[in-house]
Amino acid sequence: MTEDSSAHGPSDKQQVRKRIIVRRNGPYEPEPGIPIVDHLGVPIAAEAPVRLCRCGQSQTKPFCDDSHVARGFTDARDPRRVPDKLDVYAGQQAFVFDNRGTCAHSGFCTDRLSSVFHLGEEPFIAPSGARLDDLFNAVRRCPSGALGIGIGPARDANLSDVSRAAQIEVSKDGPYRVTGHVDLVDEDGTPVARNAGASQEHVSLCRCGSSLNKPFCSGMHWNVAFRDPVPDPLREPTLFEWAGGYPALLDMTRIFYGRYVPEDPLLGPLFAEMSPDHPERVAAWLSEVFGGPRFYTERYGGYRRMVSQHIGKEIRTEQRALWATYMVQSADDAGLPSDPEFRAAFVAYIEWGSRIAVENSGAGAKPPPNMPVPRWWWVCNATPAARLSAIEGDAQAATETSIALPGPGEALQFEAHIRPLFRLMDRNSMLFAFDLWKEADVIKHRQQILARLEAGTMPCDGAWPAEQVALFARWADALKPPTGS
């Protein structure tokens, strides 16, 4: 629940500004020392010198493989782009600034604060439609830097931006999101011009190759259906992945400690001495607990460090209850997944972890110091893929998933043709006996499986189509007689 530190990194003024070189009709070349992470916040290993694809055609995304040469990629700006025009919206509490020519259409503002940002309506922004802190958060979350805010009629960088270390995030199916006051320069070292009112702290750079406003993202990745390689759809995601990774959890903890804690008379004193990076520490802890990388252990010291922050705090039960309530509310505010399976696991940990914190904080408590960081999972195998949704369309889609049947004369392979026949819910329903996703298990039990498939008793929610049963039978018949079954 609490985690404090007196250690602080150097301010932005003390840091040497990093640069990204934008090669003419070619890749981005970030200078050494700028971390590159995926959309979950997980570091991506890269060998120097780093060359990041921006033509959208590389087979080694996000890295350049010189596909831009064969494609004849050009980085000229399109005359059809949205004009560079800064709009100013006056509200009772603040002025909000917006440049549609800079927008990357990530939807963070319209999805999270629809009372202020009106999709497809005029005026687009109604600054008086939300609390001032919500306005600040919405502006700061804008990844393109199109939005700004000021108490007066001028954009205030201190209010519009946050101080972050330099980083490049490879967003999912979208642009590179650069943060941390990274300079963009061309091959000659000349700064790349930015639109009026654009943030100097963060920017979205095109990587689909189709932006109308190169090198900046204009949202064209939506129009051209730009996609990253698809991970194995049969692999069960961790809670960390399902939540949206470290960025989503950090968004949640910032809302929690920025909105709910300061205003609550019971929680406020408990966190009065917390460090400025406390939300980052809690987000790192939750990332590790929910099956992600060992962020907390590597950055802050692991279980021993966390436990040490609770000793002697004497957290009261009513404080714990409020902490849990506001954390769940913050998950809603941050847009974390709301499906029953994720929330069951999420709330279960919030309740369990906060009660352990109360126990460890009691007078005379001596918690064991060398325990591992807990690793939380789906509750009783209740994963989003383990049931048919009652929402209209979902159930039909789940039962009508097309299976890629082998072509004429194509040899049958377990991974390519048999494993995809069994959904996650099919697998989970049989894990008590064997694993339908393991070739050895299916080979061993193939006669029993085939008998149940032909009888229509497996899977339990309905019989397979005849062609799928025939496909499994053909595969099973081609194997040697099972032994020990």
Coordinates of C-alpha atoms in Angstrom, one line a residue:
M1 CA 0.0 0.0 0.0
T2 CA 2.8 2.4 0.8
E3 CA 6.3 2.7 -0.5
D4 CA 8.6 5.7 0.1
S5 CA 12.0 6.8 -1.1
S6 CA 14.2 9.8 -0.7
A7 CA 16.1 9.1 -3.9
H8 CA 15.3 11.4 -6.8
G9 CA 16.8 11.5 -10.3
P10 CA 18.3 14.6 -11.9
S11 CA 15.9 17.2 -13.2
D12 CA 15.3 17.7 -16.9
K13 CA 17.5 20.8 -16.8
Q14 CA 20.4 18.7 -15.5
Q15 CA 20.1 16.0 -18.1
V16 CA 21.8 16.1 -21.4
R17 CA 19.1 16.2 -24.1
K18 CA 18.9 13.1 -26.3
R19 CA 18.3 13.3 -30.1
I20 CA 16.6 11.2 -32.7
I21 CA 18.0 11.7 -36.2
V22 CA 15.3 11.6 -38.9
R23 CA 17.0 10.2 -42.0
R24 CA 15.8 11.6 -45.3
N25 CA 13.5 9.0 -46.9
G26 CA 14.8 6.5 -44.3
P27 CA 14.6 5.4 -40.7
Y28 CA 14.8 7.1 -37.4
E29 CA 18.1 6.8 -35.6
P30 CA 17.9 7.4 -31.9
E31 CA 21.1 8.2 -30.1
P32 CA 22.4 5.7 -27.6
G33 CA 20.9 5.8 -24.2
I34 CA 17.2 6.2 -25.2
P35 CA 15.3 3.1 -23.9
I36 CA 12.9 1.4 -26.3
V37 CA 9.9 -0.4 -24.9
D38 CA 6.8 -2.1 -26.3
H39 CA 3.3 -1.0 -25.6
L40 CA 3.3 -2.9 -22.3
G41 CA 6.4 -1.0 -21.1
V42 CA 8.7 -4.0 -21.5
P43 CA 12.2 -3.1 -22.8
I44 CA 13.0 -4.2 -26.4
A45 CA 16.5 -5.4 -26.8
A46 CA 18.4 -3.5 -29.6
E47 CA 21.9 -3.6 -30.9
A48 CA 23.6 -0.3 -31.6
P49 CA 23.3 1.5 -33.9
V50 CA 19.5 1.5 -33.6
R51 CA 17.5 2.1 -36.8
L52 CA 13.8 2.2 -36.4
C53 CA 11.5 1.5 -39.4
R54 CA 9.2 4.2 -40.5
C55 CA 8.1 3.0 -44.0
G56 CA 5.9 0.3 -42.3
Q57 CA 7.2 -2.5 -44.5
S58 CA 10.1 -3.9 -42.4
Q59 CA 9.9 -7.6 -41.7
T60 CA 11.9 -7.0 -38.5
K61 CA 9.6 -4.4 -36.9
P62 CA 10.2 -2.1 -35.1
F63 CA 13.7 -2.2 -36.6
C64 CA 14.6 -1.1 -40.1
D65 CA 15.6 -3.8 -42.7
D66 CA 16.0 -1.3 -45.6
S67 CA 12.6 -2.1 -47.0
H68 CA 12.2 1.7 -47.5
V69 CA 14.7 1.4 -50.3
A70 CA 12.8 -1.3 -52.3
R71 CA 9.5 0.5 -51.6
G72 CA 10.8 3.9 -52.7
F73 CA 9.6 5.4 -49.5
T74 CA 9.4 9.2 -49.4
D75 CA 9.0 11.3 -46.3
A76 CA 7.5 14.3 -48.0
R77 CA 4.5 15.8 -46.2
D78 CA 1.2 15.4 -48.0
P79 CA -0.6 18.6 -49.1
R80 CA -3.9 17.0 -47.9
R81 CA -2.7 17.1 -44.3
V82 CA -4.7 18.9 -41.7
P83 CA -3.5 22.5 -41.6
D84 CA -1.2 23.7 -38.8
K85 CA -3.6 25.8 -36.8
L86 CA -3.7 26.3 -33.0
D87 CA -7.2 26.6 -31.5
V88 CA -7.8 28.1 -28.1
Y89 CA -10.8 27.2 -25.9
A90 CA -11.5 29.4 -22.9
G91 CA -13.1 27.8 -19.8
Q92 CA -14.0 29.0 -16.3
Q93 CA -10.9 27.3 -14.8
A94 CA -8.4 27.2 -17.6
F95 CA -7.6 27.6 -21.3
V96 CA -7.2 24.5 -23.4
F97 CA -5.1 24.5 -26.6
D98 CA -5.4 22.1 -29.5
N99 CA -3.9 21.7 -32.9
R100 CA -5.7 19.2 -35.1
G101 CA -2.8 19.2 -37.5
T102 CA -0.7 17.6 -34.7
C103 CA -3.3 15.1 -33.5
A104 CA -2.4 11.4 -33.9
H105 CA -6.0 10.3 -33.1
S106 CA -5.1 7.9 -30.3
G107 CA -8.5 8.6 -28.7
F108 CA -7.1 9.1 -25.2
C109 CA -8.9 12.4 -24.7
T110 CA -12.3 11.5 -26.2
D111 CA -12.4 8.0 -24.6
R112 CA -11.3 9.1 -21.1
L113 CA -13.0 12.6 -20.8
S114 CA -15.9 12.7 -23.2
S115 CA -17.5 15.5 -21.1
V116 CA -14.8 17.8 -22.4
F117 CA -13.6 16.3 -25.7
H118 CA -16.5 15.8 -28.1
L119 CA -15.8 13.4 -30.9
G120 CA -17.3 14.6 -34.2
E121 CA -18.9 17.7 -32.6
E122 CA -18.3 21.4 -32.5
P123 CA -16.9 22.9 -30.5
F124 CA -14.5 19.9 -30.0
I125 CA -13.5 21.1 -26.5
A126 CA -15.6 22.3 -23.6
P127 CA -13.0 23.2 -21.0
S128 CA -15.5 23.7 -18.2
G129 CA -16.9 20.1 -18.6
A130 CA -14.6 18.5 -16.0
R131 CA -12.5 19.1 -12.9
L132 CA -9.3 21.0 -13.4
D133 CA -7.2 18.0 -12.3
D134 CA -9.0 15.8 -14.9
L135 CA -8.2 18.4 -17.5
F136 CA -4.5 18.4 -16.6
N137 CA -4.4 14.6 -16.8
A138 CA -6.1 14.5 -20.2
V139 CA -3.7 17.0 -21.6
R140 CA -0.7 15.3 -20.2
R141 CA -1.9 11.9 -21.6
C142 CA -2.1 13.2 -25.1
P143 CA 0.7 11.3 -26.8
S144 CA 1.0 13.5 -29.8
G145 CA 1.5 16.8 -27.9
A146 CA -1.5 18.4 -29.8
L147 CA -3.1 19.4 -26.5
G148 CA -2.0 22.1 -24.1
I149 CA -3.4 23.9 -21.1
G150 CA -2.8 27.2 -19.3
I151 CA -4.5 29.2 -16.6
G152 CA -4.0 32.2 -18.8
P153 CA -4.4 32.5 -22.6
A154 CA -1.0 30.9 -23.3
R155 CA 0.1 27.3 -23.2
D156 CA 1.9 26.6 -19.9
A157 CA 4.5 23.8 -20.4
N158 CA 4.7 23.3 -16.6
L159 CA 1.0 22.4 -16.6
S160 CA 0.8 20.7 -19.9
D161 CA 3.8 18.4 -19.6
V162 CA 5.4 16.1 -17.0
S163 CA 9.1 15.6 -16.5
R164 CA 10.0 12.1 -17.7
A165 CA 13.2 10.3 -18.7
A166 CA 13.8 9.9 -22.4
Q167 CA 12.0 6.9 -23.9
I168 CA 10.5 5.5 -27.1
E169 CA 7.4 3.4 -26.8
V170 CA 6.4 1.2 -29.8
S171 CA 2.7 1.5 -29.5
K172 CA 0.5 -1.4 -30.5
D173 CA -0.3 -1.1 -34.2
G174 CA 0.5 2.6 -34.0
P175 CA 3.2 5.2 -33.8
Y176 CA 6.4 5.6 -31.8
R177 CA 5.5 7.6 -28.7
V178 CA 8.5 9.6 -27.7
T179 CA 8.7 11.2 -24.2
G180 CA 11.4 13.0 -22.2
H181 CA 12.2 16.2 -24.2
V182 CA 14.0 14.3 -27.0
D183 CA 15.1 16.6 -29.8
L184 CA 14.2 15.7 -33.4
V185 CA 16.9 16.7 -36.0
D186 CA 17.5 16.0 -39.6
E187 CA 20.7 14.6 -41.1
D188 CA 22.3 18.0 -40.9
G189 CA 21.4 18.5 -37.3
T190 CA 18.7 21.0 -38.0
P191 CA 15.7 20.7 -35.6
V192 CA 12.6 19.3 -37.3
A193 CA 9.9 22.0 -37.3
R194 CA 6.9 21.3 -35.1
N195 CA 3.4 22.7 -35.4
A196 CA 2.2 25.6 -33.4
G197 CA 1.6 24.8 -29.7
A198 CA 3.1 21.3 -29.9
S199 CA 4.6 19.9 -26.8
Q200 CA 8.4 19.7 -26.7
E201 CA 8.3 16.9 -24.1
H202 CA 6.4 14.3 -26.0
V203 CA 5.5 13.5 -29.6
S204 CA 4.1 10.7 -31.8
L205 CA 6.2 9.7 -34.8
C206 CA 4.8 7.8 -37.8
R207 CA 5.9 4.2 -38.3
C208 CA 3.2 3.0 -40.7
G209 CA 4.8 5.0 -43.6
S210 CA 1.5 6.6 -44.6
S211 CA 1.2 9.7 -42.4
L212 CA 0.1 12.9 -44.1
N213 CA 2.3 14.9 -41.7
K214 CA 5.7 13.0 -41.7
P215 CA 7.6 12.5 -39.6
F216 CA 4.7 13.0 -37.2
C217 CA 1.8 10.6 -36.9
S218 CA -1.5 11.8 -38.4
G219 CA -3.6 8.8 -37.5
M220 CA -3.3 7.2 -41.0
H221 CA -2.3 3.8 -39.3
W222 CA -6.0 3.4 -38.7
N223 CA -6.9 4.0 -42.4
V224 CA -4.2 1.6 -43.8
A225 CA -4.9 -1.0 -41.1
F226 CA -1.3 -1.1 -40.0
R227 CA -0.6 -4.1 -37.9
D228 CA 2.3 -5.5 -35.9
P229 CA 3.0 -9.3 -35.9
V230 CA 0.1 -11.1 -34.1
P231 CA 1.2 -13.1 -31.0
D232 CA 0.1 -16.7 -30.5
P233 CA -3.7 -16.3 -30.0
L234 CA -3.8 -19.6 -28.1
R235 CA -1.3 -18.5 -25.5
E236 CA -3.0 -17.5 -22.2
P237 CA -2.2 -13.8 -21.5
T238 CA -0.9 -12.7 -18.1
L239 CA -2.9 -10.3 -16.0
F240 CA -0.2 -7.7 -16.7
E241 CA -0.7 -8.1 -20.4
W242 CA -4.5 -8.1 -20.2
A243 CA -4.4 -4.9 -18.1
G244 CA -2.4 -3.1 -20.7
G245 CA 1.0 -3.3 -19.0
Y246 CA 2.9 -0.8 -17.0
P247 CA 1.5 2.3 -18.8
A248 CA -2.1 1.3 -17.9
L249 CA -1.2 0.5 -14.3
L250 CA 0.8 3.7 -14.0
D251 CA -2.2 5.7 -15.3
M252 CA -4.3 4.0 -12.6
T253 CA -1.9 4.7 -9.7
R254 CA -1.4 8.3 -10.8
I255 CA -5.2 8.8 -10.7
F256 CA -5.4 7.1 -7.3
Y257 CA -2.6 9.1 -5.6
G258 CA -3.4 12.3 -7.4
R259 CA -7.2 12.4 -7.1
Y260 CA -8.4 10.3 -4.2
V261 CA -5.7 10.2 -1.6
P262 CA -5.2 14.0 -1.1
E263 CA -8.9 14.6 -0.6
D264 CA -9.5 11.8 1.9
P265 CA -9.0 12.5 5.6
L266 CA -8.2 8.9 6.4
L267 CA -5.8 8.2 3.5
G268 CA -4.2 11.6 3.2
P269 CA -2.1 11.3 6.5
L270 CA -1.1 7.8 5.6
F271 CA 0.6 8.9 2.4
A272 CA 1.7 12.4 3.6
E273 CA 5.4 11.5 3.3
M274 CA 5.3 9.5 0.1
S275 CA 7.9 10.3 -2.5
P276 CA 7.0 12.0 -5.8
D277 CA 7.6 8.8 -7.7
H278 CA 5.3 6.7 -5.4
P279 CA 2.7 6.0 -8.3
E280 CA 5.6 4.6 -10.4
R281 CA 6.7 2.3 -7.6
V282 CA 3.2 1.0 -7.0
A283 CA 2.7 0.5 -10.7
A284 CA 6.0 -1.4 -10.9
W285 CA 4.9 -3.6 -8.0
L286 CA 1.6 -4.4 -9.5
S287 CA 3.3 -5.1 -12.9
E288 CA 5.5 -7.7 -11.3
V289 CA 2.7 -9.2 -9.2
F290 CA 0.4 -9.6 -12.2
G291 CA 3.0 -11.6 -14.2
G292 CA 5.0 -8.9 -15.9
P293 CA 8.7 -8.3 -15.8
R294 CA 10.5 -7.9 -12.5
F295 CA 10.2 -4.1 -12.6
Y296 CA 9.9 -3.6 -8.8
T297 CA 12.6 -6.0 -7.9
E298 CA 15.1 -4.6 -10.4
R299 CA 14.3 -0.9 -9.8
Y300 CA 13.4 -0.7 -6.1
G301 CA 14.6 -3.8 -4.2
G302 CA 11.9 -6.5 -4.2
Y303 CA 9.8 -8.0 -1.5
R304 CA 12.1 -7.0 1.4
R305 CA 11.9 -3.3 0.3
M306 CA 8.1 -3.4 0.0
V307 CA 7.6 -5.0 3.4
S308 CA 9.9 -2.5 5.1
Q309 CA 7.7 0.3 4.1
H310 CA 4.7 -1.1 6.0
I311 CA 6.4 -2.0 9.3
G312 CA 5.2 0.3 12.0
K313 CA 2.6 2.1 9.9
E314 CA -0.3 0.5 11.9
I315 CA -2.7 0.7 9.0
R316 CA -6.2 0.7 10.2
T317 CA -8.9 -1.6 8.7
E318 CA -11.0 1.4 7.6
Q319 CA -8.0 2.8 5.8
R320 CA -7.4 -0.5 4.1
A321 CA -11.1 -0.6 3.0
L322 CA -10.9 2.9 1.5
W323 CA -7.6 2.1 -0.2
A324 CA -9.2 -1.0 -1.9
T325 CA -12.3 0.9 -2.8
Y326 CA -10.5 3.9 -4.4
M327 CA -8.0 1.6 -6.2
V328 CA -10.9 -0.2 -7.9
Q329 CA -12.5 3.1 -8.8
S330 CA -9.1 4.3 -10.2
A331 CA -9.1 1.2 -12.4
D332 CA -12.4 2.3 -13.8
D333 CA -11.2 5.9 -14.3
A334 CA -8.1 4.7 -16.1
G335 CA -10.0 2.4 -18.4
L336 CA -8.6 -0.9 -17.3
P337 CA -10.4 -3.9 -18.6
S338 CA -13.8 -4.4 -17.0
D339 CA -14.5 -8.0 -18.0
P340 CA -15.6 -10.2 -15.1
E341 CA -12.6 -12.5 -15.3
F342 CA -10.0 -9.7 -15.1
R343 CA -11.8 -7.8 -12.4
A344 CA -12.2 -11.0 -10.3
A345 CA -8.5 -11.5 -10.3
F346 CA -7.7 -7.8 -9.9
V347 CA -10.0 -7.2 -6.9
A348 CA -8.9 -10.5 -5.4
Y349 CA -5.3 -9.2 -5.3
I350 CA -6.3 -5.8 -4.1
E351 CA -8.2 -7.4 -1.2
W352 CA -5.5 -9.9 -0.4
G353 CA -2.5 -7.6 -0.7
S354 CA -4.0 -4.8 1.3
R355 CA -5.0 -7.2 4.1
I356 CA -1.4 -8.5 4.2
A357 CA -0.2 -4.9 4.4
V358 CA -2.4 -4.3 7.4
E359 CA -1.0 -7.4 9.0
N360 CA 2.6 -6.5 8.3
S361 CA 2.1 -2.9 9.6
G362 CA 0.7 -3.9 13.0
A363 CA 2.5 -3.2 16.3
G364 CA 5.1 -5.9 17.0
A365 CA 4.6 -7.5 13.5
K366 CA 7.7 -9.4 12.2
P367 CA 6.9 -10.3 8.6
P368 CA 9.3 -12.8 7.0
P369 CA 11.9 -10.7 5.1
N370 CA 12.9 -13.0 2.3
M371 CA 9.6 -14.0 0.6
P372 CA 9.4 -13.7 -3.2
V373 CA 7.2 -11.1 -4.8
P374 CA 3.8 -12.8 -5.1
R375 CA 2.7 -13.7 -8.6
W376 CA -1.0 -13.4 -9.2
W377 CA -3.0 -15.3 -11.8
W378 CA -6.5 -15.7 -13.1
V379 CA -9.0 -16.8 -10.4
C380 CA -9.7 -20.6 -10.7
N381 CA -8.8 -20.5 -14.4
A382 CA -11.6 -18.0 -15.0
T383 CA -10.0 -16.3 -18.0
P384 CA -11.8 -14.2 -20.7
A385 CA -11.5 -17.0 -23.2
A386 CA -12.8 -19.6 -20.8
R387 CA -16.5 -18.9 -21.4
L388 CA -18.9 -17.7 -24.0
S389 CA -19.9 -14.1 -23.6
A390 CA -23.6 -13.2 -23.2
I391 CA -23.0 -9.9 -25.0
E392 CA -24.7 -9.9 -28.4
G393 CA -22.3 -10.9 -31.2
D394 CA -19.6 -12.2 -28.9
A395 CA -21.2 -15.7 -28.4
Q396 CA -21.8 -16.1 -32.1
A397 CA -18.2 -15.0 -33.0
A398 CA -16.9 -17.4 -30.4
T399 CA -18.8 -20.4 -31.8
E400 CA -18.2 -19.6 -35.4
T401 CA -14.4 -19.1 -35.4
S402 CA -13.1 -20.3 -38.7
I403 CA -10.4 -23.0 -38.7
A404 CA -7.8 -23.1 -41.4
L405 CA -8.2 -26.5 -43.0
P406 CA -5.2 -28.1 -44.7
G407 CA -4.9 -27.9 -48.4
P408 CA -5.1 -31.0 -50.7
G409 CA -2.2 -33.3 -50.0
E410 CA -0.9 -31.1 -47.2
A411 CA 0.7 -33.0 -44.4
L412 CA -1.2 -32.6 -41.1
Q413 CA 0.7 -30.9 -38.3
F414 CA -0.4 -30.7 -34.7
E415 CA 0.5 -27.1 -34.1
A416 CA -0.8 -25.9 -37.4
H417 CA -4.0 -28.0 -37.8
I418 CA -5.0 -29.8 -34.5
R419 CA -4.1 -27.5 -31.6
P420 CA -6.2 -24.6 -33.1
L421 CA -9.3 -26.8 -33.1
F422 CA -9.3 -26.6 -29.3
R423 CA -10.2 -23.3 -27.7
L424 CA -8.9 -22.1 -24.4
M425 CA -12.2 -23.0 -22.8
D426 CA -11.9 -26.5 -24.2
R427 CA -8.4 -26.8 -22.8
N428 CA -9.4 -25.5 -19.4
S429 CA -12.3 -27.9 -19.1
M430 CA -10.0 -30.9 -19.5
L431 CA -6.9 -29.8 -17.7
F432 CA -7.9 -31.9 -14.7
A433 CA -7.1 -34.9 -16.9
F434 CA -4.7 -33.8 -19.7
D435 CA -3.7 -30.8 -21.8
L436 CA -5.4 -30.4 -25.2
W437 CA -2.6 -28.0 -26.3
K438 CA 0.2 -30.5 -25.7
E439 CA 0.9 -32.9 -28.6
A440 CA 2.1 -35.7 -26.4
D441 CA -1.1 -35.6 -24.3
V442 CA -3.4 -35.5 -27.3
I443 CA -1.5 -38.3 -29.0
K444 CA -1.8 -40.5 -25.9
H445 CA -5.6 -39.8 -25.5
R446 CA -6.5 -39.4 -29.1
Q447 CA -8.8 -42.5 -29.2
Q448 CA -10.8 -41.3 -26.2
I449 CA -10.9 -37.7 -27.6
L450 CA -12.1 -38.9 -31.0
A451 CA -14.8 -41.1 -29.4
R452 CA -16.2 -38.1 -27.5
L453 CA -15.9 -35.8 -30.6
E454 CA -17.9 -38.3 -32.7
A455 CA -20.5 -38.6 -29.9
G456 CA -20.8 -34.8 -29.6
T457 CA -19.9 -34.8 -25.9
M458 CA -16.6 -32.8 -26.3
P459 CA -16.4 -29.8 -26.2
C460 CA -19.1 -29.5 -23.7
D461 CA -21.0 -26.6 -25.2
G462 CA -21.8 -28.2 -28.5
A463 CA -20.6 -30.7 -31.2
W464 CA -17.9 -29.9 -33.7
P465 CA -18.7 -29.4 -37.3
A466 CA -18.3 -32.7 -39.3
E467 CA -15.3 -31.4 -41.2
Q468 CA -13.4 -30.7 -38.0
V469 CA -14.2 -34.1 -36.6
A470 CA -13.0 -35.7 -39.8
L471 CA -9.8 -33.6 -39.7
F472 CA -9.0 -34.9 -36.2
A473 CA -9.8 -38.5 -37.2
R474 CA -7.5 -38.3 -40.2
W475 CA -4.7 -37.0 -38.0
A476 CA -5.3 -39.6 -35.4
D477 CA -5.4 -42.4 -37.9
A478 CA -2.1 -41.4 -39.4
L479 CA -0.3 -41.9 -36.1
K480 CA 1.2 -45.1 -34.8
P481 CA -1.0 -47.1 -32.4
P482 CA -0.9 -45.4 -29.0
T483 CA 1.0 -47.1 -26.2
G484 CA 0.1 -47.1 -22.5
S485 CA -3.3 -45.7 -23.1

